[in-house]
Coordinates of C-alpha atoms in Angstrom, one line a residue:
X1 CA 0.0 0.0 0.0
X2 CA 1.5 3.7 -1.0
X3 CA 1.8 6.1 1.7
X4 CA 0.4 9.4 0.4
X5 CA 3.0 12.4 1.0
X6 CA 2.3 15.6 2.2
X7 CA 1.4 17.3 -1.0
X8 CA -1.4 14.7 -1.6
X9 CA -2.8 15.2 1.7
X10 CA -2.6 18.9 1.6
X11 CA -4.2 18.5 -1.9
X12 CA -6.9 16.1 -0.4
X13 CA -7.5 18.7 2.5
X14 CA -8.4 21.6 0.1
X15 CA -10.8 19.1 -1.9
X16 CA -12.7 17.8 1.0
X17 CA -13.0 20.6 2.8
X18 CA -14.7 23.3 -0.1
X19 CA -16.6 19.9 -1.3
X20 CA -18.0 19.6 3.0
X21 CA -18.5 23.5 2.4
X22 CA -20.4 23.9 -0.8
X23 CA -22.3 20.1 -0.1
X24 CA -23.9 21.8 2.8
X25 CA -25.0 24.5 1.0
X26 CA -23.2 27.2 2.8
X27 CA -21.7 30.7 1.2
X28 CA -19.8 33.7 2.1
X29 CA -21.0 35.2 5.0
X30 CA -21.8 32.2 7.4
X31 CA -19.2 31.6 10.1
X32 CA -18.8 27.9 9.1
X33 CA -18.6 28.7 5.6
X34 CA -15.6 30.9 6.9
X35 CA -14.3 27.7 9.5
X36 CA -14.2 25.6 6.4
X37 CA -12.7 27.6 3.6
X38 CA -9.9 29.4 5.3
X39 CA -8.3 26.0 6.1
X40 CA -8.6 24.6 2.4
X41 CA -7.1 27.7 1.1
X42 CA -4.2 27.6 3.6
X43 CA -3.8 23.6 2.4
X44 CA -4.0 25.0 -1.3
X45 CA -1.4 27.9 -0.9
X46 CA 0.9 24.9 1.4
X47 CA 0.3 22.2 -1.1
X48 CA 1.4 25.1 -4.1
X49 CA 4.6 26.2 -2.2
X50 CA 5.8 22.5 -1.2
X51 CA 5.6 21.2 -4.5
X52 CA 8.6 21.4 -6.5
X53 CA 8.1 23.2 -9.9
X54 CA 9.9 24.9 -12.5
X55 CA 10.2 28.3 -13.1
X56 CA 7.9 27.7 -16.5
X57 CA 5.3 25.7 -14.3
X58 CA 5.7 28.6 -11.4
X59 CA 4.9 30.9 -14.2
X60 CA 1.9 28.9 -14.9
X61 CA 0.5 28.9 -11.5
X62 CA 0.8 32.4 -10.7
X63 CA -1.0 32.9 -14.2
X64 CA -3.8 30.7 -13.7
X65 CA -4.4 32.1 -10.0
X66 CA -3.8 35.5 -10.9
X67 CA -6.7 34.9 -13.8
X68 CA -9.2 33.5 -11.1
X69 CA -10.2 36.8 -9.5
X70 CA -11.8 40.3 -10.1
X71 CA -8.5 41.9 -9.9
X72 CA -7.6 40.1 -13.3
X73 CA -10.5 40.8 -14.5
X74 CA -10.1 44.6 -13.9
X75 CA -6.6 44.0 -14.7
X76 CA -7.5 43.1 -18.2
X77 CA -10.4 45.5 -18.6
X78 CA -8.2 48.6 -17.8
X79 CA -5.2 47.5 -20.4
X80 CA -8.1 47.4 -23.0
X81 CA -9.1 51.0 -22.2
X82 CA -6.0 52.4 -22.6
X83 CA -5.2 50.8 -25.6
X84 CA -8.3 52.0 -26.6
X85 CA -10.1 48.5 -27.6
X86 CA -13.2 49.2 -25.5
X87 CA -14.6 52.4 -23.7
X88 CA -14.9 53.1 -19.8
X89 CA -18.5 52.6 -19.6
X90 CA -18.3 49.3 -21.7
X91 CA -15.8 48.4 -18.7
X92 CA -18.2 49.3 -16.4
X93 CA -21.1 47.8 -17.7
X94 CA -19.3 44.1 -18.4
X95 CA -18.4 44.5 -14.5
X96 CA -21.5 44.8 -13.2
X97 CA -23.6 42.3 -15.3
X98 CA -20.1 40.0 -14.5
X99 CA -20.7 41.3 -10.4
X100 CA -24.4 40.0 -10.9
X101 CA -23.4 36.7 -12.4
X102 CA -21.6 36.1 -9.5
X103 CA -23.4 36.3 -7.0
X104 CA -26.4 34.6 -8.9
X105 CA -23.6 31.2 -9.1
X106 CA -22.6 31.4 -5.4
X107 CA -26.3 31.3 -4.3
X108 CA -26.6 28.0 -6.4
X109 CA -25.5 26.4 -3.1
X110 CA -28.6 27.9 -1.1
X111 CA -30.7 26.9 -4.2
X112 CA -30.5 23.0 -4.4
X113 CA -31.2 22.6 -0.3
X114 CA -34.3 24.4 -0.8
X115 CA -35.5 22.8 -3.9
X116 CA -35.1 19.3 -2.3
X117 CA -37.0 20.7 0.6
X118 CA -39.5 21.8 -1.8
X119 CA -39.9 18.3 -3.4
X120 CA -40.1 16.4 -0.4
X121 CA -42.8 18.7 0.8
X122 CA -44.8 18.5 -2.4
X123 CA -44.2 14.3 -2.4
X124 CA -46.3 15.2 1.0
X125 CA -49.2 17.4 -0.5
X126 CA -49.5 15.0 -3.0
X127 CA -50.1 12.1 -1.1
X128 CA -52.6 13.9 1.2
X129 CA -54.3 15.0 -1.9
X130 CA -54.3 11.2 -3.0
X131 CA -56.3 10.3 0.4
X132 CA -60.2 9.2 0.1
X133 CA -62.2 12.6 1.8
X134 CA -64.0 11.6 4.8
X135 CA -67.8 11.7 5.2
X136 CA -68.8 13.9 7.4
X137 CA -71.6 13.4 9.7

């Protein structure tokens, strides 16, 4: 049997612990959403500096996490403005309707709880409704 090393279980760590987080259908703002996250982000960032790269792979990395968040996203937008490939309001506008997006996809986790809730309690209205009425005297 292989022993995993410490960059699998750091690895593992992050995976289990956003899966627990997002399973339960928690997002940012709960405090065990917070209890849950913080630790699979400092296994991410442990796992990414233990692991032995190259300078070409490092440059990959940072690439790839430096693409994942709004700063990039700004990044990008505000080289395009001053080479003059899109306007300030376009900028604007495309940040928004992307800030709106975004929010709509992390709710996704508060969505699906409630929609099973929903169809357990309409499995329950629809048996009652399936019941013989009862005479009444």
């Amino acid at each position: 049997m292989k022993k995993l090393t410490l960059d699998e279980i750091l690895y593992f760590g992050f995976f289990v612990l956003l899966s627990i987080a997002k399973g339960l259908g928690l997002y940012e703002g709960q405090l065990l959403f917070l209890l849950l996250v913080v630790p699979a982000l400092l296994c991410g960032a442990l796992k990414i500096l233990l692991s032995s790269y190259t300078r070409r792979q490092w440059a990959g990395v940072l690439f790839l996490l430096f693409l994942t968040g709004a700063l990039a996203f700004l990044g990008l937008g505000i080289y395009f403005v001053s080479k003059g490939m899109i306007g300030l309001g376009q900028l604007t506008a495309i940040y928004t309707l992307y800030g709106s997006f975004r929010y709509v996809f992390l709710d996704i986790g508060t969505y699906l709880p409630q929609m099973m809730n929903c169809l357990a309690n309409t499995e329950r209205l629809y048996y009652f409704l399936q019941l013989e009425e009862e005479e009444e005297e």
